[in-house]
GROMACS .gro file of C-alpha atoms in nm:
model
  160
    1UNK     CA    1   0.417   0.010  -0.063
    2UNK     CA    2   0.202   0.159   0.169
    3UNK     CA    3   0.330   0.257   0.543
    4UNK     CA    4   0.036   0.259   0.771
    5UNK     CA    5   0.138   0.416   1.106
    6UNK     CA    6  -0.113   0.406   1.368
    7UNK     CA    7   0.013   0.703   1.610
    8UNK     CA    8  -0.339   0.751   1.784
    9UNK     CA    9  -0.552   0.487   2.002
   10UNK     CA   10  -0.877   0.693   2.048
   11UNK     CA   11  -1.051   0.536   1.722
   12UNK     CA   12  -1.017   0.148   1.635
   13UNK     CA   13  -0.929   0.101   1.288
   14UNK     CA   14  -0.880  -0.279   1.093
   15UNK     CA   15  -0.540  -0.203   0.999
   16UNK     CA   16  -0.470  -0.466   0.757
   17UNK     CA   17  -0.818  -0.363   0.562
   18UNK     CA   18  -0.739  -0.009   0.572
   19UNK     CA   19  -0.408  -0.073   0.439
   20UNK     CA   20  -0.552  -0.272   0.161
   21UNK     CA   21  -0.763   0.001   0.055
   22UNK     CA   22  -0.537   0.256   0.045
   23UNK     CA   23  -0.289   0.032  -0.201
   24UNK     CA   24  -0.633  -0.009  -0.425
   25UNK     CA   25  -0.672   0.319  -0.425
   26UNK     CA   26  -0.357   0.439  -0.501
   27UNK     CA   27  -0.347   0.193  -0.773
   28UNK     CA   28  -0.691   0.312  -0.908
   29UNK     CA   29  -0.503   0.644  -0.903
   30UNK     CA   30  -0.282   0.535  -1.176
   31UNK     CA   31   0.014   0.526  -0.895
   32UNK     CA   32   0.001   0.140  -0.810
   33UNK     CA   33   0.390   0.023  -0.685
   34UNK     CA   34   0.434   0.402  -0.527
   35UNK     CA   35   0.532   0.434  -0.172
   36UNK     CA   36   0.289   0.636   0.061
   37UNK     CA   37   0.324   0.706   0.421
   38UNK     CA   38  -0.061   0.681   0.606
   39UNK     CA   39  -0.028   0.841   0.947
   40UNK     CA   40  -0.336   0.778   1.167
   41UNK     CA   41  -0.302   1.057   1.419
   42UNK     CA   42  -0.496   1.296   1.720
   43UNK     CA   43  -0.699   1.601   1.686
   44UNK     CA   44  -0.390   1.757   1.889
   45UNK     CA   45  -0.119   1.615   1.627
   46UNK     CA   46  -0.248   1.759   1.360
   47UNK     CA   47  -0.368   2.061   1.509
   48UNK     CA   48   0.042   2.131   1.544
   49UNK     CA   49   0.062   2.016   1.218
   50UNK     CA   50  -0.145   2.237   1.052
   51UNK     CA   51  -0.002   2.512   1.280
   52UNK     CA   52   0.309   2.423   1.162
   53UNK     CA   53   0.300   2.403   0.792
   54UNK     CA   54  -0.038   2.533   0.704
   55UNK     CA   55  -0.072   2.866   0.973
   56UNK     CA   56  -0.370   2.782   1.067
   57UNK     CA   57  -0.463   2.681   1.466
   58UNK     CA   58  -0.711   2.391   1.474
   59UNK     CA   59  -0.750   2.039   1.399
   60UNK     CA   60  -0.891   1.966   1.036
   61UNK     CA   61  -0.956   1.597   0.864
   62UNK     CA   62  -0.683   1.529   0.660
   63UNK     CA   63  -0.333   1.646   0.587
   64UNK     CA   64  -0.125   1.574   0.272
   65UNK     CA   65   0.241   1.609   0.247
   66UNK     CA   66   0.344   1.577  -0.149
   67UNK     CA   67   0.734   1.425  -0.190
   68UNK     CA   68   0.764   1.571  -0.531
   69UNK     CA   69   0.686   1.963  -0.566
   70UNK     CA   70   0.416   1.963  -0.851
   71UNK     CA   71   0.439   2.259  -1.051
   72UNK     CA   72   0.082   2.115  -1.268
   73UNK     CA   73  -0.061   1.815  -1.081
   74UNK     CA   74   0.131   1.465  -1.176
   75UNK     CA   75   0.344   1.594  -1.421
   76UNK     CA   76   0.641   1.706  -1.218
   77UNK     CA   77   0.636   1.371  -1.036
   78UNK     CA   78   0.615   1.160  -1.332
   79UNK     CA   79   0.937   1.327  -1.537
   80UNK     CA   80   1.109   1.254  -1.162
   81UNK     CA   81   1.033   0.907  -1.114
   82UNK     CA   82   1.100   0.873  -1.474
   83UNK     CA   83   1.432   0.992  -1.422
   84UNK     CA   84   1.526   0.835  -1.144
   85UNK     CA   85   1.773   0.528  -1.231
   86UNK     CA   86   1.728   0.332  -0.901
   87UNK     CA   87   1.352   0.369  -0.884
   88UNK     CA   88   1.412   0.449  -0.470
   89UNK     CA   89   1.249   0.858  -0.422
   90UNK     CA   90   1.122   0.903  -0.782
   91UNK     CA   91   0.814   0.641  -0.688
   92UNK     CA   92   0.731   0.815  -0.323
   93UNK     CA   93   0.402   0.998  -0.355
   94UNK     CA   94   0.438   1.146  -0.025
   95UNK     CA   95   0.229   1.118   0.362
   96UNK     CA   96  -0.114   1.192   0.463
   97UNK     CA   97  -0.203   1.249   0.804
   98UNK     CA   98  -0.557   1.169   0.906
   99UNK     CA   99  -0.679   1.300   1.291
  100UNK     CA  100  -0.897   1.000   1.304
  101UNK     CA  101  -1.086   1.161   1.637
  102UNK     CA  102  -1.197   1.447   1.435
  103UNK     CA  103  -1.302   1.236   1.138
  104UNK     CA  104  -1.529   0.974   1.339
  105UNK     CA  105  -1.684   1.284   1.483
  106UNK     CA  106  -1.760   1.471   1.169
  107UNK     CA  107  -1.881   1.076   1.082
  108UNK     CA  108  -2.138   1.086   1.345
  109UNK     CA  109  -2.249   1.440   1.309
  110UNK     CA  110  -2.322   1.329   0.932
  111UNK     CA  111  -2.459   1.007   0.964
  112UNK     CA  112  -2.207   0.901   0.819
  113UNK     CA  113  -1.979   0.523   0.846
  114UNK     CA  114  -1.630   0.563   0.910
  115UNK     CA  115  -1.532   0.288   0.655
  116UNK     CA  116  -1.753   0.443   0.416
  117UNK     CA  117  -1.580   0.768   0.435
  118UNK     CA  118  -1.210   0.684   0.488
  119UNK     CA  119  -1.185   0.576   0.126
  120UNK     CA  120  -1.291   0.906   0.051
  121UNK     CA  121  -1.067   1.131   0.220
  122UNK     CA  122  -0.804   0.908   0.116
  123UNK     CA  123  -0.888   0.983  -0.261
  124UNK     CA  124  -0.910   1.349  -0.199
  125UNK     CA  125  -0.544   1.278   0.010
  126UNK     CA  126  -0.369   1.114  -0.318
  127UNK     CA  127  -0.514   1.394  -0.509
  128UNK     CA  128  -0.313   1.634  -0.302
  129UNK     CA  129  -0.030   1.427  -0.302
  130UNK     CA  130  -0.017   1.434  -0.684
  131UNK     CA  131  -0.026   1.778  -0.706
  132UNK     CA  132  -0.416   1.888  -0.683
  133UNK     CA  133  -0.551   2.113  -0.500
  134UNK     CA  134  -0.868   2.306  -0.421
  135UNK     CA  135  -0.745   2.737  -0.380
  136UNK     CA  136  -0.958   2.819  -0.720
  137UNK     CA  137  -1.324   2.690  -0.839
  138UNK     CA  138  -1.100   2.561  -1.180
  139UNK     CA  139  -0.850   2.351  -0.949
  140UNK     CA  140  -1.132   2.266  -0.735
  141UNK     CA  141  -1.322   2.125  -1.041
  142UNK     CA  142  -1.023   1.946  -1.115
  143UNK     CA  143  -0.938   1.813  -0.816
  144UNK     CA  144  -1.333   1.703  -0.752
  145UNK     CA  145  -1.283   1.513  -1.141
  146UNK     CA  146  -0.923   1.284  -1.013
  147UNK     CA  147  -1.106   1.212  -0.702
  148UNK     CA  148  -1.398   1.087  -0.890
  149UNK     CA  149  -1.219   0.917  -1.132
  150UNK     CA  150  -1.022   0.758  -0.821
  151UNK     CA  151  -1.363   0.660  -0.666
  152UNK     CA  152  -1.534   0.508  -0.941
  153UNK     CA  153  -1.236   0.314  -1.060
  154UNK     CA  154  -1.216   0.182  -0.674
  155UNK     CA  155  -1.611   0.118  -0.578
  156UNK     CA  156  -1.611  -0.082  -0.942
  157UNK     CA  157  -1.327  -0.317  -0.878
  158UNK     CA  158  -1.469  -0.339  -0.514
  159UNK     CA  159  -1.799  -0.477  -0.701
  160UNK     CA  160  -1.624  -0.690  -0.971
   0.00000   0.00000   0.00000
């Protein structure tokens, strides 16, 4: 299930289609029944946020907050869930927070669409969430493969 929150009101989003796509995607992730938590927020949120949990002072795209500790990415989260009798936490992939203000502007200074772009930080988001991240060029090479694996799997059910 996916919780969409929408804590901000600077940027309009279609809630219902962006809620949509982020259950595709996590189900082109290999993840589909998982609970994530989607948390649409302001530059100034996640400024503290990444203050907070990250040490660093300014506003940035996207956070990810992973439920399960991943010592390799996925694996730790799988032998969890696996092990989890009730099926309640073991299938919880975590939040992302997403400073929506900051994204449309990095949009615009792109050329970018909004909708064309959310599906992509959401990708690199899950990737995070299960485990991935981006510190050396080999986990950066890894983490660029899941998201593209992610992507294609999502742009070619989005066609068929």
């Amino acid at each position: 299930m996916v919780l969409l929150l929408n804590q901000q009101r600077a940027v309009w989003v279609p809630l219902r289609t962006m809620r949509r796509q982020i259950e595709r995607l996590v189900a082109c992730s290999g993840y589909a029944g998982w609970d994530v938590g989607v948390h649409l927020v302001t530059d100034q949120r996640i400024r503290e946020l990444n203050g907070r949990y990250r040490g660093q002072d300014k506003a940035t795209d996207i956070l990810s907050f992973p439920f399960h500790a991943a010592q390799t990415p996925e694996t730790e989260m799988l032998l969890k869930a696996s092990g989890d009798k009730d099926g309640e936490d073991g299938r919880n992939l975590g939040d992302m927070f997403l400073a929506m203000p900051y994204i449309l502007a990095r949009c615009r200074e792109d050329n970018d669409r909004l909708a064309a772009h959310l599906p992509v930080l959401v990708a690199h988001g899950i990737c995070h969430l299960l485990g991935y991240d981006h510190e050396t060029d080999e986990d950066y090479e890894a983490m660029r493969r899941r998201e593209f694996q992610i992507l294609s799997r999502y742009y070619s059910r989005a066609r068929g």
